[in-house]
Short mmCIF file of C-alpha atoms in Angstrom, two decimals:
data_model
loop_
_atom_site.label_atom_id
_atom_site.label_comp_id
_atom_site.label_asym_id
_atom_site.label_seq_id
_atom_site.Cartn_x
_atom_site.Cartn_y
_atom_site.Cartn_z
CA MET A 240 14.75 -14.45 -19.09
CA LYS A 241 17.14 -14.74 -16.15
CA ALA A 242 15.57 -15.09 -12.87
CA ILE A 243 17.23 -15.63 -9.11
CA VAL A 244 15.93 -18.63 -7.29
CA LEU A 245 16.72 -19.97 -4.28
CA LYS A 246 17.16 -23.67 -4.00
CA ASN A 247 18.45 -23.96 -0.60
CA ALA A 248 19.89 -22.21 2.58
CA HIS A 249 22.78 -20.06 1.05
CA GLU A 250 22.18 -21.61 -2.38
CA LEU A 251 20.91 -18.56 -4.46
CA VAL A 252 21.51 -19.31 -8.07
CA VAL A 253 20.81 -17.21 -11.69
CA GLU A 254 19.27 -19.56 -13.77
CA GLU A 255 17.14 -19.29 -17.29
CA ALA A 256 13.17 -19.25 -17.05
CA PRO A 257 10.30 -18.67 -19.37
CA GLU A 258 8.91 -15.12 -18.83
CA PRO A 259 5.55 -14.86 -17.05
CA GLN A 260 2.25 -15.28 -18.91
CA ILE A 261 -0.23 -12.39 -17.63
CA GLY A 262 -3.60 -12.94 -17.21
CA PRO A 263 -5.89 -10.33 -18.13
CA ASP A 264 -6.00 -8.27 -14.92
CA GLU A 265 -2.05 -8.48 -14.58
CA ALA A 266 0.68 -6.12 -16.15
CA LEU A 267 4.16 -7.86 -17.05
CA VAL A 268 6.96 -5.23 -15.83
CA LYS A 269 10.61 -5.45 -16.99
CA VAL A 270 12.34 -5.08 -13.85
CA ALA A 271 14.65 -1.93 -13.47
CA ALA A 272 15.48 -2.89 -9.86
CA CYS A 273 14.56 -4.34 -6.64
CA GLY A 274 15.48 -3.87 -3.02
CA ILE A 275 17.38 -7.09 -0.77
CA CYS A 276 14.92 -6.78 2.42
CA GLY A 277 14.77 -8.71 5.77
CA THR A 278 12.38 -11.34 4.48
CA ASP A 279 14.48 -11.93 1.74
CA LEU A 280 17.48 -12.08 3.79
CA HIS A 281 16.05 -14.76 6.51
CA LEU A 282 14.33 -16.77 3.49
CA TYR A 283 18.54 -17.20 2.41
CA LYS A 284 19.47 -17.76 5.61
CA HIS A 285 17.34 -20.14 6.51
CA GLY A 286 15.82 -21.60 3.45
CA SER A 287 12.03 -22.34 2.25
CA LEU A 288 9.36 -25.04 2.98
CA SER A 289 8.56 -24.48 -1.03
CA PRO A 290 11.30 -25.68 -3.67
CA ASN A 291 12.91 -23.14 -6.13
CA VAL A 292 11.58 -19.82 -4.40
CA ARG A 293 12.23 -17.00 -7.24
CA MET A 294 13.04 -14.35 -5.04
CA GLY A 295 12.91 -10.41 -4.19
CA HIS A 296 9.46 -8.61 -3.87
CA GLU A 297 10.53 -4.44 -3.51
CA SER A 298 10.47 -3.76 -7.37
CA ALA A 299 10.42 -1.47 -9.80
CA GLY A 300 10.21 -1.02 -13.39
CA THR A 301 8.41 -0.51 -16.52
CA ILE A 302 5.30 -1.99 -18.13
CA VAL A 303 5.97 -3.76 -21.10
CA GLU A 304 2.68 -5.83 -21.63
CA VAL A 305 -1.20 -5.02 -19.82
CA GLY A 306 -3.91 -7.59 -19.74
CA LYS A 307 -7.26 -6.32 -21.52
CA GLN A 308 -9.29 -5.92 -17.92
CA ILE A 309 -6.43 -3.83 -17.05
CA GLU A 310 -7.90 0.11 -17.22
CA GLY A 311 -5.10 2.64 -15.16
CA PHE A 312 -2.03 1.41 -17.20
CA ARG A 313 -0.66 1.33 -20.12
CA ILE A 314 2.48 -0.08 -22.26
CA GLY A 315 5.45 2.22 -21.46
CA ASP A 316 4.31 3.47 -17.32
CA ARG A 317 6.77 3.24 -15.09
CA VAL A 318 5.61 1.75 -11.65
CA ALA A 319 6.87 0.49 -8.21
CA ILE A 320 5.64 -2.66 -6.83
CA LEU A 321 3.95 -4.00 -3.83
CA GLY A 322 4.26 -7.17 -3.41
CA ARG A 323 0.89 -8.35 -1.64
CA ILE A 324 -2.58 -8.49 -3.09
CA PRO A 325 -5.19 -8.61 -0.05
CA CYS A 326 -8.54 -10.40 -0.68
CA GLY A 327 -11.05 -7.72 -0.20
CA GLN A 328 -13.47 -9.52 2.05
CA CYS A 329 -12.49 -10.81 5.60
CA HIS A 330 -12.90 -9.16 8.44
CA TRP A 331 -9.21 -7.51 8.74
CA CYS A 332 -9.75 -6.31 4.99
CA ARG A 333 -13.25 -4.74 5.57
CA ARG A 334 -11.85 -2.63 8.08
CA GLY A 335 -9.37 -1.29 5.94
CA ARG A 336 -6.15 -3.19 7.60
CA HIS A 337 -5.46 -4.93 3.98
CA HIS A 338 -1.83 -5.47 4.86
CA ILE A 339 -2.45 -8.31 7.34
CA CYS A 340 -5.26 -10.08 5.30
CA PRO A 341 -4.52 -13.52 6.47
CA THR A 342 -5.70 -15.00 2.71
CA ARG A 343 -3.39 -12.46 0.55
CA LEU A 344 -1.46 -13.39 -1.91
CA ASP A 345 2.51 -12.59 -1.90
CA VAL A 346 4.37 -11.94 -4.94
CA ARG A 347 8.22 -12.63 -5.58
CA GLY A 348 10.05 -12.88 -8.11
CA GLY A 349 11.09 -9.23 -8.22
CA PHE A 350 14.92 -10.45 -9.21
CA SER A 351 14.00 -11.63 -12.50
CA GLU A 352 14.13 -9.72 -15.73
CA TYR A 353 10.12 -9.85 -15.62
CA VAL A 354 7.35 -10.27 -13.01
CA ALA A 355 3.71 -10.21 -13.65
CA ALA A 356 1.74 -7.98 -11.40
CA LYS A 357 -2.04 -7.41 -10.56
CA GLU A 358 -3.52 -4.17 -10.87
CA GLY A 359 -3.52 -3.39 -7.75
CA MET A 360 -0.18 -3.94 -6.82
CA LEU A 361 0.70 -1.77 -9.04
CA ALA A 362 1.91 2.28 -8.04
CA ARG A 363 2.95 4.71 -10.63
CA ILE A 364 5.83 6.60 -10.40
CA PRO A 365 7.11 10.21 -11.62
CA ASP A 366 9.98 10.98 -13.78
CA ASN A 367 11.83 12.70 -11.40
CA LEU A 368 12.23 9.11 -9.19
CA THR A 369 15.06 6.77 -10.30
CA PHE A 370 13.99 2.94 -10.31
CA LYS A 371 16.22 2.40 -7.58
CA GLN A 372 14.53 5.21 -4.86
CA ALA A 373 11.75 3.27 -6.37
CA ALA A 374 12.32 0.07 -5.19
CA VAL A 375 12.99 1.20 -1.78
CA VAL A 376 9.78 2.81 -1.35
CA GLU A 377 7.76 -0.39 0.09
CA ALA A 378 10.69 -0.25 2.97
CA MET A 379 10.17 3.56 3.61
CA ALA A 380 6.02 2.44 3.84
CA VAL A 381 6.44 0.20 6.19
CA SER A 382 8.59 2.63 8.38
CA LEU A 383 5.12 5.31 7.97
CA HIS A 384 2.70 2.63 8.96
CA GLY A 385 4.14 1.86 12.50
CA VAL A 386 5.41 5.72 12.99
CA ARG A 387 1.54 6.56 12.18
CA LEU A 388 0.06 3.31 14.14
CA ALA A 389 2.08 4.51 17.28
CA GLN A 390 1.03 8.52 16.49
CA ILE A 391 3.93 10.33 17.03
CA GLY A 392 3.69 13.30 16.15
CA LYS A 393 5.59 17.04 16.31
CA GLY A 394 7.19 17.85 19.57
CA ASP A 395 7.71 14.18 20.26
CA GLY A 396 11.56 12.99 21.74
CA VAL A 397 11.71 10.15 19.78
CA VAL A 398 14.64 7.05 20.29
CA VAL A 399 15.17 4.93 17.63
CA THR A 400 17.32 1.65 18.04
CA GLY A 401 19.14 0.22 14.91
CA ALA A 402 19.98 2.02 11.91
CA GLY A 403 19.36 -0.39 9.39
CA PRO A 404 16.39 0.27 6.53
CA ILE A 405 13.68 0.50 8.27
CA GLY A 406 15.44 2.35 11.11
CA LEU A 407 16.52 5.35 8.72
CA PHE A 408 13.62 5.29 7.06
CA ALA A 409 11.95 5.91 10.59
CA ALA A 410 14.54 8.61 11.37
CA ALA A 411 13.42 10.74 7.77
CA LEU A 412 10.12 10.16 8.18
CA LEU A 413 10.16 11.32 11.79
CA ARG A 414 12.11 14.29 10.82
CA ASP A 415 9.92 15.18 8.04
CA ILE A 416 6.87 14.90 10.42
CA GLY A 417 8.78 17.94 12.75
CA VAL A 418 9.41 16.16 15.69
CA ARG A 419 11.55 17.62 18.95
CA LYS A 420 14.48 16.39 19.65
CA LEU A 421 15.68 12.41 17.94
CA VAL A 422 18.12 9.98 19.18
CA ILE A 423 19.55 7.13 17.03
CA SER A 424 21.51 4.20 18.38
CA GLU A 425 23.54 2.33 16.37
CA PRO A 426 27.04 0.39 16.60
CA SER A 427 27.80 0.45 13.17
CA ASN A 428 30.39 3.29 12.17
CA ARG A 429 28.98 3.68 8.87
CA ARG A 430 25.42 3.88 9.95
CA ARG A 431 25.98 5.70 12.34
CA GLU A 432 27.18 8.48 9.98
CA THR A 433 24.35 7.81 8.16
CA ALA A 434 21.94 8.63 10.22
CA SER A 435 24.14 12.12 11.74
CA ARG A 436 21.73 13.55 8.55
CA TRP A 437 18.53 13.09 10.68
CA ALA A 438 19.75 12.87 14.37
CA ASP A 439 20.25 15.40 17.06
CA ARG A 440 22.59 12.69 18.58
CA VAL A 441 24.12 9.71 18.00
CA VAL A 442 24.96 6.78 20.02
CA ASN A 443 27.54 3.99 19.68
CA PRO A 444 25.64 1.56 22.50
CA VAL A 445 28.69 -0.59 22.43
CA GLU A 446 30.57 2.52 24.21
CA GLU A 447 27.67 5.00 25.54
CA ASP A 448 24.68 4.67 28.08
CA LEU A 449 21.63 5.20 25.83
CA ALA A 450 19.19 5.59 28.31
CA GLU A 451 20.96 8.10 30.41
CA ILE A 452 22.16 10.04 26.94
CA ALA A 453 18.46 9.72 25.55
CA ARG A 454 16.78 10.93 29.01
CA GLU A 455 19.38 14.04 29.08
CA ALA A 456 19.38 14.76 25.29
CA LEU A 457 15.22 14.63 25.11
CA ASP A 458 14.56 15.95 28.59
CA PRO A 459 11.96 16.51 29.66
CA CYS A 460 11.50 12.65 28.63
CA VAL A 461 11.49 10.45 25.88
CA ASP A 462 7.77 10.18 24.09
CA ALA A 463 8.60 7.43 22.31
CA LEU A 464 11.21 4.77 21.06
CA VAL A 465 11.18 2.92 17.63
CA GLU A 466 13.11 -0.63 17.88
CA CYS A 467 14.38 -1.23 14.57
CA SER A 468 17.52 -3.60 15.70
CA GLY A 469 15.62 -7.28 16.45
CA GLN A 470 18.13 -7.48 19.62
CA PRO A 471 15.16 -9.08 23.14
CA ARG A 472 17.72 -7.32 25.27
CA VAL A 473 17.47 -3.97 23.10
CA LEU A 474 13.71 -4.20 23.41
CA GLU A 475 13.50 -5.05 27.27
CA ASP A 476 15.61 -1.98 27.57
CA ALA A 477 13.11 0.59 25.69
CA PHE A 478 9.98 0.26 28.21
CA ASN A 479 13.04 1.46 30.58
CA ILE A 480 14.15 4.39 28.47
CA VAL A 481 10.89 5.75 27.39
CA GLY A 482 8.40 8.04 30.05
CA PHE A 483 5.17 8.50 31.61
CA ALA A 484 2.57 7.90 28.44
CA GLY A 485 5.67 6.51 26.31
CA ARG A 486 5.32 4.49 23.35
CA VAL A 487 7.25 1.56 22.29
CA LEU A 488 7.10 0.80 18.56
CA LEU A 489 8.63 -2.29 17.24
CA LEU A 490 9.55 -2.21 13.62
CA ALA A 491 12.29 -5.14 13.62
CA ALA A 492 11.63 -8.86 13.95
CA CYS A 493 12.41 -10.30 17.33
CA LEU A 494 13.04 -13.39 17.55
CA GLU A 495 13.84 -15.18 21.28
CA ASN A 496 11.41 -13.78 24.58
CA ILE A 497 11.53 -10.89 26.55
CA ASN A 498 11.48 -10.54 29.60
CA VAL A 499 9.23 -7.29 30.36
CA ASN A 500 7.49 -5.71 33.69
CA PRO A 501 3.42 -5.31 33.08
CA ALA A 502 3.46 -3.70 36.23
CA LEU A 503 5.69 -1.21 35.04
CA LEU A 504 3.59 -0.56 31.56
CA LEU A 505 0.71 -0.21 33.77
CA VAL A 506 1.48 2.26 36.27
CA ARG A 507 3.61 4.34 34.21
CA GLU A 508 0.96 3.42 31.12
CA ILE A 509 3.38 2.57 28.63
CA ARG A 510 1.79 1.69 25.40
CA PHE A 511 3.42 -1.07 22.97
CA GLU A 512 2.95 -1.00 19.40
CA THR A 513 3.60 -3.74 16.65
CA SER A 514 3.49 -2.71 13.94
CA TYR A 515 3.73 -4.87 9.98
CA GLY A 516 4.09 -4.39 6.51
CA CYS A 517 1.88 -1.18 4.67
CA ASP A 518 -0.47 -0.71 2.76
CA MET A 519 -1.00 1.08 -1.15
CA GLU A 520 -2.43 4.66 0.73
CA GLU A 521 0.91 4.48 2.49
CA PHE A 522 3.19 2.96 -0.34
CA ARG A 523 2.01 5.86 -2.87
CA HIS A 524 2.17 8.48 -0.14
CA CYS A 525 5.97 7.80 0.68
CA ILE A 526 6.53 7.90 -3.39
CA GLU A 527 4.88 11.49 -3.00
CA LEU A 528 7.83 12.05 -0.08
CA VAL A 529 10.24 11.38 -2.39
CA ARG A 530 9.17 12.86 -5.17
CA SER A 531 8.30 16.41 -3.59
CA GLY A 532 11.98 16.30 -2.22
CA ARG A 533 10.83 15.88 1.02
CA VAL A 534 12.23 12.96 2.26
CA ASP A 535 15.68 11.93 0.62
CA VAL A 536 16.44 8.11 0.27
CA ASP A 537 19.55 8.14 -1.67
CA PRO A 538 21.67 8.13 1.50
CA ILE A 539 20.31 4.92 2.65
CA ILE A 540 20.87 3.45 -0.71
CA SER A 541 24.51 2.09 0.21
CA ARG A 542 25.18 0.21 -3.10
CA ALA A 543 23.57 -1.33 -6.49
CA VAL A 544 24.46 -4.66 -7.63
CA SER A 545 23.73 -6.68 -10.52
CA GLN A 546 21.67 -9.59 -10.99
CA ALA A 547 24.66 -12.06 -11.38
CA GLU A 548 26.14 -10.35 -8.40
CA LEU A 549 23.01 -10.88 -6.33
CA PRO A 550 23.90 -14.11 -4.57
CA GLU A 551 27.57 -12.89 -3.15
CA ALA A 552 26.22 -9.84 -2.40
CA PHE A 553 23.21 -11.77 -0.47
CA GLU A 554 26.24 -14.06 1.17
CA ARG A 555 27.99 -10.48 2.59
CA LEU A 556 24.68 -9.99 4.32
CA CYS A 557 24.85 -12.46 6.12
CA GLY A 558 28.26 -11.92 7.69
CA PRO A 559 29.87 -8.96 9.79
CA ASN A 560 29.21 -5.78 7.35
CA ASP A 561 28.28 -2.09 7.55
CA ASP A 562 25.50 -1.55 4.49
CA VAL A 563 22.44 -0.40 4.64
CA LYS A 564 20.29 -0.85 1.71
CA ILE A 565 21.49 -3.10 -1.51
CA VAL A 566 19.45 -2.57 -4.58
CA MET A 567 19.59 -4.94 -7.44
CA ASP A 568 19.93 -2.61 -10.72
CA ILE A 569 19.28 -3.52 -14.24
CA PRO A 570 20.49 -1.22 -16.55
#
């Protein structure tokens, strides 16, 4: 089979590899689609400590072989794969926080033609979902996990900063929940155009004052701000934008220190919530949201590329671009 392998930073190659040999508790999935996520891009930019990393984890496809211990799936089933397996026994797993299990097994190789997956990683997808739609469900579930943690709900006035995939999925979910009003901040023209499907007001932060516009649009206050840009200054400003008892949710990887006065959070009872990953229940719930038509993910998929085009797509994403979500599509 053909696999996408990271040799070094900025060195992604298509090479021949043996098909995975499945164990008794695994299924072999013929991959039909796999999304490029921020983690993939980080590995591409900076390299990995491990050599010859097979890339990709937001994958979907068809089961072509099952191990003898598999009970819930059979050959021919269409599935999406949640690329991690928790231990199920640790302190966090016993409390339902499987997604942050410190010994979880992260499974890659979704950009390959075939991938082996344990039964607990598989979610059946309905016939009215395309494989491309199913491949972006994990990113959507990451946004859902954060929105739930921050307890953002019906009637809230919300700001989303950054209209990449995570920010736009958050916006779509917030609309489904029934927030009162939604303001989205994004410098890219194309992404602002996409964001306008869900936002009451779209802001160009390069030319406009987000804090002023948000307070006016969301009067009497900004109840929550969902930070999806990863920019330190944007996160610092978030604590000044939300109102009393406001919530700031960090959904993007901010890799630098920030300056925040804790007294500001104290006297205004501002809550700072961080969110990482998702669990299988959230993953399956997002599949149902797409199946039912409550959330439309198609506008967030900016384009599909072939397996052979992936190296070029990764390099493009490292420079100035206005893509949202790129998905590998294998006919």
